[in-house]
Structure formats: structure tokens, C-alpha cells
């Protein structure tokens, strides 16, 4: 059973456009929601993260929007650049602090 | 680079064999988690070790086992390999359990034939 559901599976965006990736969860015990970026041949790297008591967090061109009542959160990449082309994973951490559940990933391609 | 290293980078085994994968954590990190990432999927949590003790386990059978050493390097052992064990195996280290930021290594790509 997939604890964190992620969509879309793939995304193609023009340079300068906005990339939006969505995730949904069911487990109300999750207390931390990170997004990871993974390039081919590399491990995932933490991009940005949010806690459920905050509805939005922005870091540079990256913004997380969080809707606690709907159990949904999304990543927005503003002014998308070809260098943003990578696979993005949302994740959620249990409140015991020792287990992360990942979405299935979104392959983002930014066309110059 | 995260400072987390894994070896080997690639490995080919046959069904039924045993394999040991190694991870060297970032300096000062006493917590390591192991993940299995099948092709086209997100990482799945296998288990976590903290101060040489298992500190949580995902939905993986007992033939997946681990060790953490006093220098905080760690091993993932998989016995009786199955074809479905073919995947990228990632380790991630963090300063302490529960700390949000975990640093991933580049992974070991295992192919079981």
C-alpha cells in the first residue's frame, strides 16, 4: 500500500514556466514532509521541507503548499530552468522520527 | 557531495546468493537508514540503525539484515537473493534519529540474475 501518492509521473515544462507536483497521504501521524531532488546516478538530496502546522514555505524558486485538512501537499518550482530537470520525490515521516515514506517520483524535464 | 559513501557502486549476483553492501556515514552521524529503490519507484525504508542497534524496520523479510559498527559505518546483508531484489540500495545518515535532514549516498546498483 502506497502511503504517499504522487502525481504526475512525468512533467514537461518550458523554461521560465511553473512546475507543479502533487502529493497526498492518509496517515495523520506523519509530522514532516520533505521534497527530494534526484539526478541520475546520485542519491536523493533534500530540497525543501514543511511541517503540518505551516500552510506554505518558500525557499528561492521552490515553494511547498500544504493543506492539512485535505492531506495534500505540493511543490511549485517557479521560473523553471533546464538545470531543474531531475526526478522529484515527496516524502512523509512518521512521528516516531525513524521512518520516511516516499512517493513514486516525478520526472521533470525543462525544455530550453 | 554529502560525504556519505557506498560500496560497491554496482554488483551482479545470481538468485540464491548472499550479498553485503557497505556504507560510510557522514562524519559525526550516528544514525543510518537503508532504503531499496526499485527502477522507477521511490525509495522504500528497510531499517534504521542508531548506536549499533536496530531502531525501526520497514516491511522487509528477515533475510534483509544489517550491522552498524562503532565508527558508524554500516552494512546491509541480503541472503537468499531473489530476482525482485534487483534495485538501487541507498543509505542515508543523520546526526541523530528523528532529525529531519538525512544525507543520502549515491547508492549501490544490485542486479540479481
XYZ file of C-alpha atoms in Angstrom:
225
model
C 0.000 0.000 0.000
C 1.423 3.322 -1.103
C 1.446 5.613 1.941
C 2.237 8.718 -0.132
C 0.681 9.103 -3.567
C 2.460 11.380 -6.039
C 1.418 12.826 -9.391
C 2.118 13.335 -12.209
C 4.580 10.586 -13.091
C 6.273 12.852 -15.604
C 6.159 16.540 -16.425
C 7.492 18.633 -19.293
C 7.713 22.385 -18.777
C 9.091 25.217 -20.851
C 11.975 27.227 -19.447
C 10.583 30.001 -17.277
C 7.357 28.159 -16.606
C 5.927 26.829 -13.339
C 6.306 23.154 -12.443
C 3.730 21.733 -10.037
C 3.948 18.305 -8.416
C 1.276 16.997 -6.074
C 1.255 14.502 -3.217
C -1.430 13.075 -0.965
C -1.294 11.000 2.215
C -3.663 9.277 4.628
C -1.664 8.743 7.810
C -2.318 11.595 10.245
C 0.718 10.502 12.267
C 3.043 11.995 9.668
C 4.731 15.088 11.075
C 7.262 16.202 8.497
C 7.001 16.448 4.727
C 10.203 16.847 2.686
C 10.798 17.033 -1.034
C 13.866 15.430 -2.536
C 15.576 16.005 -5.863
C 17.450 13.159 -7.526
C 19.754 13.361 -10.520
C 20.769 10.234 -12.475
C 23.475 8.273 -10.675
C 23.034 10.240 -7.448
C 21.167 9.709 -4.223
C 18.189 11.931 -3.365
C 19.040 15.344 -1.921
C 16.774 17.331 0.386
C 15.275 20.284 -1.480
C 12.732 21.826 0.873
C 10.507 20.587 3.693
C 7.476 21.622 5.724
C 5.740 20.758 8.978
C 1.951 20.362 9.132
C 1.437 23.472 11.267
C 2.502 25.688 8.340
C 0.482 26.140 5.131
C 3.264 27.386 2.906
C 7.042 27.530 2.825
C 9.144 29.270 0.230
C 12.855 28.945 -0.448
C 14.040 30.785 -3.516
C 12.184 29.443 -6.547
C 10.788 26.479 -4.606
C 7.510 26.618 -2.642
C 5.639 23.945 -0.718
C 1.901 24.410 -0.262
C 0.369 22.268 2.483
C -3.328 21.543 3.034
C -3.677 19.652 6.305
C -7.454 19.120 6.080
C -7.181 17.661 2.582
C -3.983 15.743 3.462
C -2.299 17.097 0.388
C 0.885 18.992 -0.319
C 2.521 20.228 -3.455
C 5.831 21.527 -4.779
C 5.880 24.565 -7.021
C 9.019 25.410 -8.974
C 8.851 28.951 -10.284
C 10.856 30.106 -13.309
C 11.809 26.502 -14.096
C 15.296 26.050 -15.572
C 16.856 23.228 -17.605
C 19.087 22.517 -14.600
C 15.946 21.639 -12.630
C 15.454 18.600 -14.871
C 15.551 15.705 -12.396
C 13.289 13.296 -10.554
C 11.432 14.752 -7.595
C 10.132 12.735 -4.665
C 7.775 13.821 -1.950
C 8.053 12.039 1.369
C 6.468 11.914 4.797
C 7.987 10.988 8.118
C 6.305 9.130 10.940
C 6.072 10.924 14.274
C 8.387 8.276 15.777
C 11.028 10.008 13.702
C 12.676 6.966 12.238
C 10.809 6.127 9.041
C 10.242 8.039 5.842
C 7.703 7.051 3.202
C 8.423 8.237 -0.333
C 6.153 8.909 -3.282
C 6.786 7.179 -6.590
C 8.574 10.177 -8.099
C 8.005 12.728 -10.859
C 10.413 13.014 -13.753
C 10.660 16.708 -14.617
C 12.048 17.865 -17.954
C 12.505 21.589 -18.526
C 12.800 22.428 -22.208
C 15.081 25.367 -23.095
C 28.643 15.878 -2.239
C 27.084 14.634 1.014
C 30.077 12.837 2.491
C 28.166 9.553 2.542
C 29.912 6.878 0.534
C 28.733 3.439 -0.542
C 30.484 0.437 -1.992
C 30.447 -1.197 -4.377
C 28.771 1.037 -6.963
C 27.481 -1.899 -8.995
C 27.083 -5.580 -8.276
C 25.774 -8.613 -10.159
C 24.664 -11.719 -8.250
C 22.685 -14.824 -9.050
C 19.491 -15.950 -7.376
C 20.077 -17.662 -4.027
C 23.395 -15.963 -3.349
C 24.159 -13.600 -0.479
C 25.349 -10.006 -0.765
C 26.873 -7.415 1.566
C 26.643 -3.707 0.811
C 28.622 -1.100 2.705
C 28.015 2.483 3.749
C 30.246 5.059 5.352
C 28.250 7.753 7.114
C 28.937 11.446 7.123
C 31.370 12.383 9.869
C 29.701 12.614 13.278
C 26.466 10.960 12.167
C 25.448 8.074 14.430
C 22.239 7.143 12.635
C 21.972 5.323 9.326
C 18.939 4.252 7.348
C 18.857 1.865 4.411
C 16.436 2.104 1.508
C 15.613 -0.020 -1.529
C 14.751 1.900 -4.692
C 13.330 -0.232 -7.490
C 13.542 1.139 -11.015
C 11.042 3.957 -11.499
C 9.950 3.911 -7.857
C 10.631 5.908 -4.738
C 12.956 4.649 -2.010
C 11.418 2.168 0.422
C 12.613 2.121 4.016
C 14.343 -1.125 5.004
C 15.628 -0.304 8.509
C 17.473 2.216 10.611
C 20.425 1.752 12.970
C 21.297 4.049 15.846
C 24.362 3.459 18.003
C 24.746 -0.083 16.629
C 21.162 -1.126 17.423
C 18.255 -1.515 15.025
C 15.903 1.425 15.554
C 12.960 0.681 13.306
C 12.252 -1.605 10.387
C 10.101 -1.398 7.291
C 8.150 -4.175 5.613
C 11.124 -6.315 4.568
C 11.710 -10.015 5.388
C 14.365 -11.167 7.898
C 16.750 -12.128 5.097
C 17.480 -8.394 4.964
C 19.746 -7.693 7.919
C 22.158 -5.007 8.947
C 25.047 -4.037 11.120
C 26.394 -0.751 12.370
C 29.938 -0.531 13.643
C 31.458 1.654 16.403
C 32.815 4.036 13.756
C 29.189 4.312 12.477
C 29.893 2.670 9.153
C 27.274 0.066 8.330
C 26.424 -2.964 6.247
C 23.288 -4.261 4.599
C 23.216 -8.033 4.136
C 20.726 -9.804 1.943
C 20.516 -13.601 1.998
C 18.877 -15.942 -0.499
C 18.718 -13.296 -3.197
C 15.594 -13.155 -5.348
C 15.144 -11.562 -8.758
C 12.950 -8.846 -7.206
C 15.869 -7.756 -5.024
C 17.342 -6.078 -8.091
C 17.321 -2.392 -7.196
C 19.365 0.617 -6.142
C 20.213 0.374 -2.451
C 20.665 3.698 -0.708
C 21.960 4.506 2.708
C 21.274 7.798 4.428
C 22.940 9.163 7.527
C 21.723 11.730 10.018
C 23.143 13.273 13.136
C 20.582 11.646 15.435
C 17.339 9.717 14.940
C 14.401 11.949 14.264
C 16.464 14.749 12.830
C 14.794 15.745 9.614
C 17.838 16.114 7.444
C 19.255 12.850 6.231
C 22.069 12.716 3.714
C 21.947 10.050 1.047
C 24.854 8.258 -0.535
C 24.952 7.588 -4.291
C 23.714 4.030 -3.860
C 24.728 0.535 -4.910
C 23.047 -0.862 -8.005
C 22.351 -4.587 -7.466
C 21.319 -6.861 -10.317
C 20.146 -10.371 -9.478
C 20.146 -12.841 -12.379
